[in-house]
Short mmCIF file of C-alpha atoms in Angstrom, two decimals:
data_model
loop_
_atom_site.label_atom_id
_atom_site.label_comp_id
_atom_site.label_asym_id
_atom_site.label_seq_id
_atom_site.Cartn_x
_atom_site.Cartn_y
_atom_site.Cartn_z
CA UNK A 1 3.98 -10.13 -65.32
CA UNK A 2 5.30 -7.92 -62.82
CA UNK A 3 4.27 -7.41 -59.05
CA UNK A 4 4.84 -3.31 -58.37
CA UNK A 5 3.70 -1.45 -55.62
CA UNK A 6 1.66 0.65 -53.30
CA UNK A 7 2.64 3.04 -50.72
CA UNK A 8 1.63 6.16 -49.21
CA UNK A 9 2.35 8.04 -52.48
CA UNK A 10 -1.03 6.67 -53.68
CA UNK A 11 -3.98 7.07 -51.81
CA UNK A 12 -4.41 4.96 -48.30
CA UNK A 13 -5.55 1.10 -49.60
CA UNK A 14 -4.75 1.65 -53.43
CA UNK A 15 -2.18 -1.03 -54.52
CA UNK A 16 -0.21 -1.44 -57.85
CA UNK A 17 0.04 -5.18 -57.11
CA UNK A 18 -1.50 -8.16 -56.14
CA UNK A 19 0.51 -9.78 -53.48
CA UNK A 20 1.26 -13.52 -54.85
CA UNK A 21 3.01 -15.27 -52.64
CA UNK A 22 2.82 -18.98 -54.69
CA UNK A 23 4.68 -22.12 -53.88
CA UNK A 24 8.39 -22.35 -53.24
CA UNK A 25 10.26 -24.65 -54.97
CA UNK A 26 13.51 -26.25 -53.42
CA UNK A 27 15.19 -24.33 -56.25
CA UNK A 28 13.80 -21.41 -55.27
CA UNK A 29 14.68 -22.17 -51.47
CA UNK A 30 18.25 -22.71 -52.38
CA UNK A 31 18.80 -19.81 -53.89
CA UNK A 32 16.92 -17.82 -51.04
CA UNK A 33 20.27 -19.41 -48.96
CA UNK A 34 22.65 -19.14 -51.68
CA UNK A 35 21.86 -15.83 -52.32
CA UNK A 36 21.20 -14.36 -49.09
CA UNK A 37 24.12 -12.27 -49.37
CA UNK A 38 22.40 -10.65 -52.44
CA UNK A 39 19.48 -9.53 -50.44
CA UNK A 40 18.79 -6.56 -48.35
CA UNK A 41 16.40 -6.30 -45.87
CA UNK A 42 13.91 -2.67 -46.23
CA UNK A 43 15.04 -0.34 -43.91
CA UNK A 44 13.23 1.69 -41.60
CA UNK A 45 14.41 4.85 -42.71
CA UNK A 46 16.91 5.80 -46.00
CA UNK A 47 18.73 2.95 -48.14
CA UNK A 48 22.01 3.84 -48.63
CA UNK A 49 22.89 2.63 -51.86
CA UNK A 50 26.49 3.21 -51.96
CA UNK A 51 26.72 0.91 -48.95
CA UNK A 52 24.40 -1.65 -50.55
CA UNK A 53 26.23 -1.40 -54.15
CA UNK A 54 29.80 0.18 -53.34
CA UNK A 55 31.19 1.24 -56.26
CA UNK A 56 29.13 1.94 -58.83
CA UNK A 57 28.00 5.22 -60.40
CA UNK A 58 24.62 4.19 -62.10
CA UNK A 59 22.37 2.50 -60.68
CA UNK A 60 19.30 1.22 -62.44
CA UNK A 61 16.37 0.08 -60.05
CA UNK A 62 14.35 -2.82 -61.78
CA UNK A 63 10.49 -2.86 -60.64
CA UNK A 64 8.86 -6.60 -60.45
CA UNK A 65 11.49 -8.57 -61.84
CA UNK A 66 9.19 -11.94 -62.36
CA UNK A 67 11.58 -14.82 -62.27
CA UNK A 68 14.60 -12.73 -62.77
CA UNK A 69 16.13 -13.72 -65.89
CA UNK A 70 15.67 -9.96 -68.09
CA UNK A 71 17.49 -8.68 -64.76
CA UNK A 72 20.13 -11.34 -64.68
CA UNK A 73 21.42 -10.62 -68.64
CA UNK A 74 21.12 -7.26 -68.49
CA UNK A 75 23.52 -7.27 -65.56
CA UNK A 76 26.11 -9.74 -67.48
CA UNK A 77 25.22 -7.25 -70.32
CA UNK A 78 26.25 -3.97 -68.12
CA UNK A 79 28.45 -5.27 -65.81
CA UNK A 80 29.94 -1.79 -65.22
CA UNK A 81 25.89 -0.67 -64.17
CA UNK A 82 24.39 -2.01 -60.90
CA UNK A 83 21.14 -3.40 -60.78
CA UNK A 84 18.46 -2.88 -57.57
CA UNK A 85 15.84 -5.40 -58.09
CA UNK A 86 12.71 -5.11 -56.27
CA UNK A 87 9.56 -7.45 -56.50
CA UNK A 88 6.89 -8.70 -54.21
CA UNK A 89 5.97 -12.88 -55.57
CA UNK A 90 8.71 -14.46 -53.46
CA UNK A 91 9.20 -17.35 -55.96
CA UNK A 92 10.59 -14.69 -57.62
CA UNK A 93 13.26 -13.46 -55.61
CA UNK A 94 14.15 -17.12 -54.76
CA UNK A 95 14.83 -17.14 -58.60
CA UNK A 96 16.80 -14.35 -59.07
CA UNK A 97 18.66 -15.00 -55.80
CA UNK A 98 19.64 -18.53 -57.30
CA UNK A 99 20.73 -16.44 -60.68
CA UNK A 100 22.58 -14.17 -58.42
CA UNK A 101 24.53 -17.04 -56.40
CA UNK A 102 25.63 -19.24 -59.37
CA UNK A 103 26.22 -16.83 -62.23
CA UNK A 104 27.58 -15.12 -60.19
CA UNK A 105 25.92 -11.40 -60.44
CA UNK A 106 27.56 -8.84 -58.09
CA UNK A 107 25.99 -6.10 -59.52
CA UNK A 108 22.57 -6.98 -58.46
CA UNK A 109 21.06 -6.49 -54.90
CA UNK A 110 17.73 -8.00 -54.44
CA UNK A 111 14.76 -6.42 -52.00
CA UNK A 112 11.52 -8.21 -51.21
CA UNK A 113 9.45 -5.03 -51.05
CA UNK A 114 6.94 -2.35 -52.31
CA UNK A 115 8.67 -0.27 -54.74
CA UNK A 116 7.28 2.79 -54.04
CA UNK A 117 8.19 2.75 -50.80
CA UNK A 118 11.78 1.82 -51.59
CA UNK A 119 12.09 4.80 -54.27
CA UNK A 120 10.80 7.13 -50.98
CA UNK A 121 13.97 5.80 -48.99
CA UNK A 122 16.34 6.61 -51.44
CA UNK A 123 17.96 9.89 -51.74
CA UNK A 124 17.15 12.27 -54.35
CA UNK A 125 19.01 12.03 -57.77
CA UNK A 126 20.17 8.49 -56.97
CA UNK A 127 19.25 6.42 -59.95
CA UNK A 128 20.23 6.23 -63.57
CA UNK A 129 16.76 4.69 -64.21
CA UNK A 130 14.19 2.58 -63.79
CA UNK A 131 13.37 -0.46 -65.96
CA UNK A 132 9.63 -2.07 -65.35
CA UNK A 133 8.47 -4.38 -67.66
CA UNK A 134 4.97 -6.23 -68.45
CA UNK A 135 3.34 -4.27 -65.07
CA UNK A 136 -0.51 -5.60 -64.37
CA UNK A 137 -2.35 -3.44 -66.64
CA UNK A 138 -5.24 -3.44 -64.44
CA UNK A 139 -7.99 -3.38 -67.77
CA UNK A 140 -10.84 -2.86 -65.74
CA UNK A 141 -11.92 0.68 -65.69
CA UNK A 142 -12.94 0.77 -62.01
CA UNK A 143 -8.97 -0.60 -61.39
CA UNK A 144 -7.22 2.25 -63.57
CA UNK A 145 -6.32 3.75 -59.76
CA UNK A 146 -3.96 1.05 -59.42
CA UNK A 147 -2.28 1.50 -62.37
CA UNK A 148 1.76 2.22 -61.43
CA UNK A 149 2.20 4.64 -64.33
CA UNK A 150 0.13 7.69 -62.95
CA UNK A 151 0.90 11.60 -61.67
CA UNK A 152 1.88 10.97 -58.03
CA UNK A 153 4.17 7.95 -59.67
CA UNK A 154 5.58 10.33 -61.96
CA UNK A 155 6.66 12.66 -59.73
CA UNK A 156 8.45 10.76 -57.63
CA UNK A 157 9.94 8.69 -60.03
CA UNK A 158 10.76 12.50 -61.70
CA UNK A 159 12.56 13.22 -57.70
CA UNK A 160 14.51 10.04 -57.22
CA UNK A 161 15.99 9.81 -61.37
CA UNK A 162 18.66 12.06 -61.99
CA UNK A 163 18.87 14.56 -65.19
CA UNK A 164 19.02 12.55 -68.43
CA UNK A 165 18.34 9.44 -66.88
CA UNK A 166 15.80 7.04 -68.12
CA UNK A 167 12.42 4.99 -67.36
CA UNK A 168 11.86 1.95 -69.59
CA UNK A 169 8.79 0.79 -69.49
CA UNK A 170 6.98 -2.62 -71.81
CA UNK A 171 3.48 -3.92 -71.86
CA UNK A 172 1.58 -5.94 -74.24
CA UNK A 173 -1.66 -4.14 -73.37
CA UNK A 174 -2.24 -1.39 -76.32
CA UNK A 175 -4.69 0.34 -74.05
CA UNK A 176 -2.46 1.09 -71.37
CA UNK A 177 0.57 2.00 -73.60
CA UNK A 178 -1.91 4.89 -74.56
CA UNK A 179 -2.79 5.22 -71.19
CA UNK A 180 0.82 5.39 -70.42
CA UNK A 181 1.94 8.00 -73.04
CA UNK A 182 -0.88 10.26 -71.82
CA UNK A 183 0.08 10.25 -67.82
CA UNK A 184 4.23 11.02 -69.49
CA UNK A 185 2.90 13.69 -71.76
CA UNK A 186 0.91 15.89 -68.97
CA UNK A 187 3.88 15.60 -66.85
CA UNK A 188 6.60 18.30 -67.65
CA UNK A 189 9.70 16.60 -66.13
CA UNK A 190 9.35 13.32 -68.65
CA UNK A 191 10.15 13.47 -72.13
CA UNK A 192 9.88 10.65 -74.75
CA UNK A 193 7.36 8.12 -76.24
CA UNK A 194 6.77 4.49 -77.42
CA UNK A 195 10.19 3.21 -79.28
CA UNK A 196 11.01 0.43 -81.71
CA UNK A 197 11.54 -2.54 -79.49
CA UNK A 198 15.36 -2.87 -78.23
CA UNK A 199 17.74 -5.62 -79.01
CA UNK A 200 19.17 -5.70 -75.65
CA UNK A 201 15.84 -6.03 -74.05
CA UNK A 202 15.83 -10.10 -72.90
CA UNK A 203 12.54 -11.14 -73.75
CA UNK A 204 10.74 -12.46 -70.80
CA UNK A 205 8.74 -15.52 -70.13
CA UNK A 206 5.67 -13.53 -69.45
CA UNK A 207 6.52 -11.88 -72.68
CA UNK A 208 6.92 -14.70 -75.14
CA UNK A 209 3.99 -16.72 -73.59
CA UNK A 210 2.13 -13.26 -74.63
CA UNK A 211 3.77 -13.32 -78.17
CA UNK A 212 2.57 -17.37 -78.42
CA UNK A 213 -1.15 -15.83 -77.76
CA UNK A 214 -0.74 -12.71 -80.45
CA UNK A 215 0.15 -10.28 -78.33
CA UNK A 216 2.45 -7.55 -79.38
CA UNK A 217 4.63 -6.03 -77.06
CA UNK A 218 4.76 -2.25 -76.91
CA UNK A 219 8.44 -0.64 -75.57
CA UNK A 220 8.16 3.31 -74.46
CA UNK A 221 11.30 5.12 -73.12
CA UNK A 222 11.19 8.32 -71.07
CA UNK A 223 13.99 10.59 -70.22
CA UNK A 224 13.86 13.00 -67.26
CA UNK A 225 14.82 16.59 -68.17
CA UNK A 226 14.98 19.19 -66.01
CA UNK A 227 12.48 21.49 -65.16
#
């Protein structure tokens, strides 16, 4: 499952995430070396993505990553498309930073960071989407405030992805698909709806332990128009 975000966009102590820290493995530890040249620290004030991913001209910010390996083949997939992977679960990023160091991926920069806070550094217009997948569905109706998909998200997910880009979003929890489609369809600069599952998609290990226990996953794909 994924590990998202909370920031100042959301009311002061609401959080997206749980922070899950979890045990390191020497794997994991390697790759935080081997890959340290795939990481960049959050800055204080804007992330200059043209510095941290020269080069490219669409970049595709990935929110809570898990272990890494959906990011990892989409960027052998799209090699021509950079990849800005941010997560908080630090096994995590010691996963995809091993990916990143012995594929090797140099389309992919990795941040250890709230997301929301990330997509407030950047500069408007920046990204050619956002792909989250499998985020904590928080099912408890006193928790739907922490839910990432809601207005305030919206719009400044709507600020920071340019015209006709894209926001790709899976979850295995039916409820919160609807939930989902409701926040996109009361907010005038997202178009689009739930779509039939993609082949390109990598299916996660969060995602087939889900399908081993009968649950379905649900694929919805937004496109931001212009106002």
């Amino acid at each position: 499952m994924s590990s998202e975000t909370s920031s100042s966009v959301l009311p002061p102590g609401i959080r997206t995430f749980k922070p899950r820290r979890g045990r390191v493995t020497q794997r994991q530890e390697a790759g935080m070396l081997d890959g340290r040249d795939y990481f960049i620290e959050q800055p204080t004030g804007p992330l200059n993505l043209n510095s941290a991913l020269p080069g490219y001209d669409d970049i595709v910010m990935d929110i809570g990553f898990g272990t890494g390996e959906a990011t990892a083949q989409m960027a052998l997939d799209e090699p021509r498309m950079a990849i800005l992977a941010v997560d908080v679960h630090t096994p995590g990023i010691g996963d995809l930073l091993h990916r990143c160091a012995h594929t090797p991926l140099p389309n992919v920069r990795v941040m250890s960071a709230d997301a929301l806070e990330v997509l407030t550094s950047l500069p408007e217009d920046s990204l050619a989407g956002v792909r989250t997948y499998f985020p904590d569905p928080w099912p408890k109706a006193r928790h739907h405030k922490r839910r990432l998909v809601q207005q305030p998200v919206l719009d400044l997910m709507a600020s920071r992805v340019r015209a006709a880009g894209f926001w790709h979003l899976a979850t295995d929890w039916a409820e919160y698909a609807d939930a989902m489609q409701v926040e996109f369809d009361a907010h005038p600069m997202w178009a689009g709806g739930v779509i039939t599952r993609p082949d390109w998609r990598p299916k996660t290990r969060y995602e087939r332990n889900g399908l081993s226990q009968g649950r379905e996953p649900i694929d919805l794909m937004y496109t931001r128009v212009s106002p």
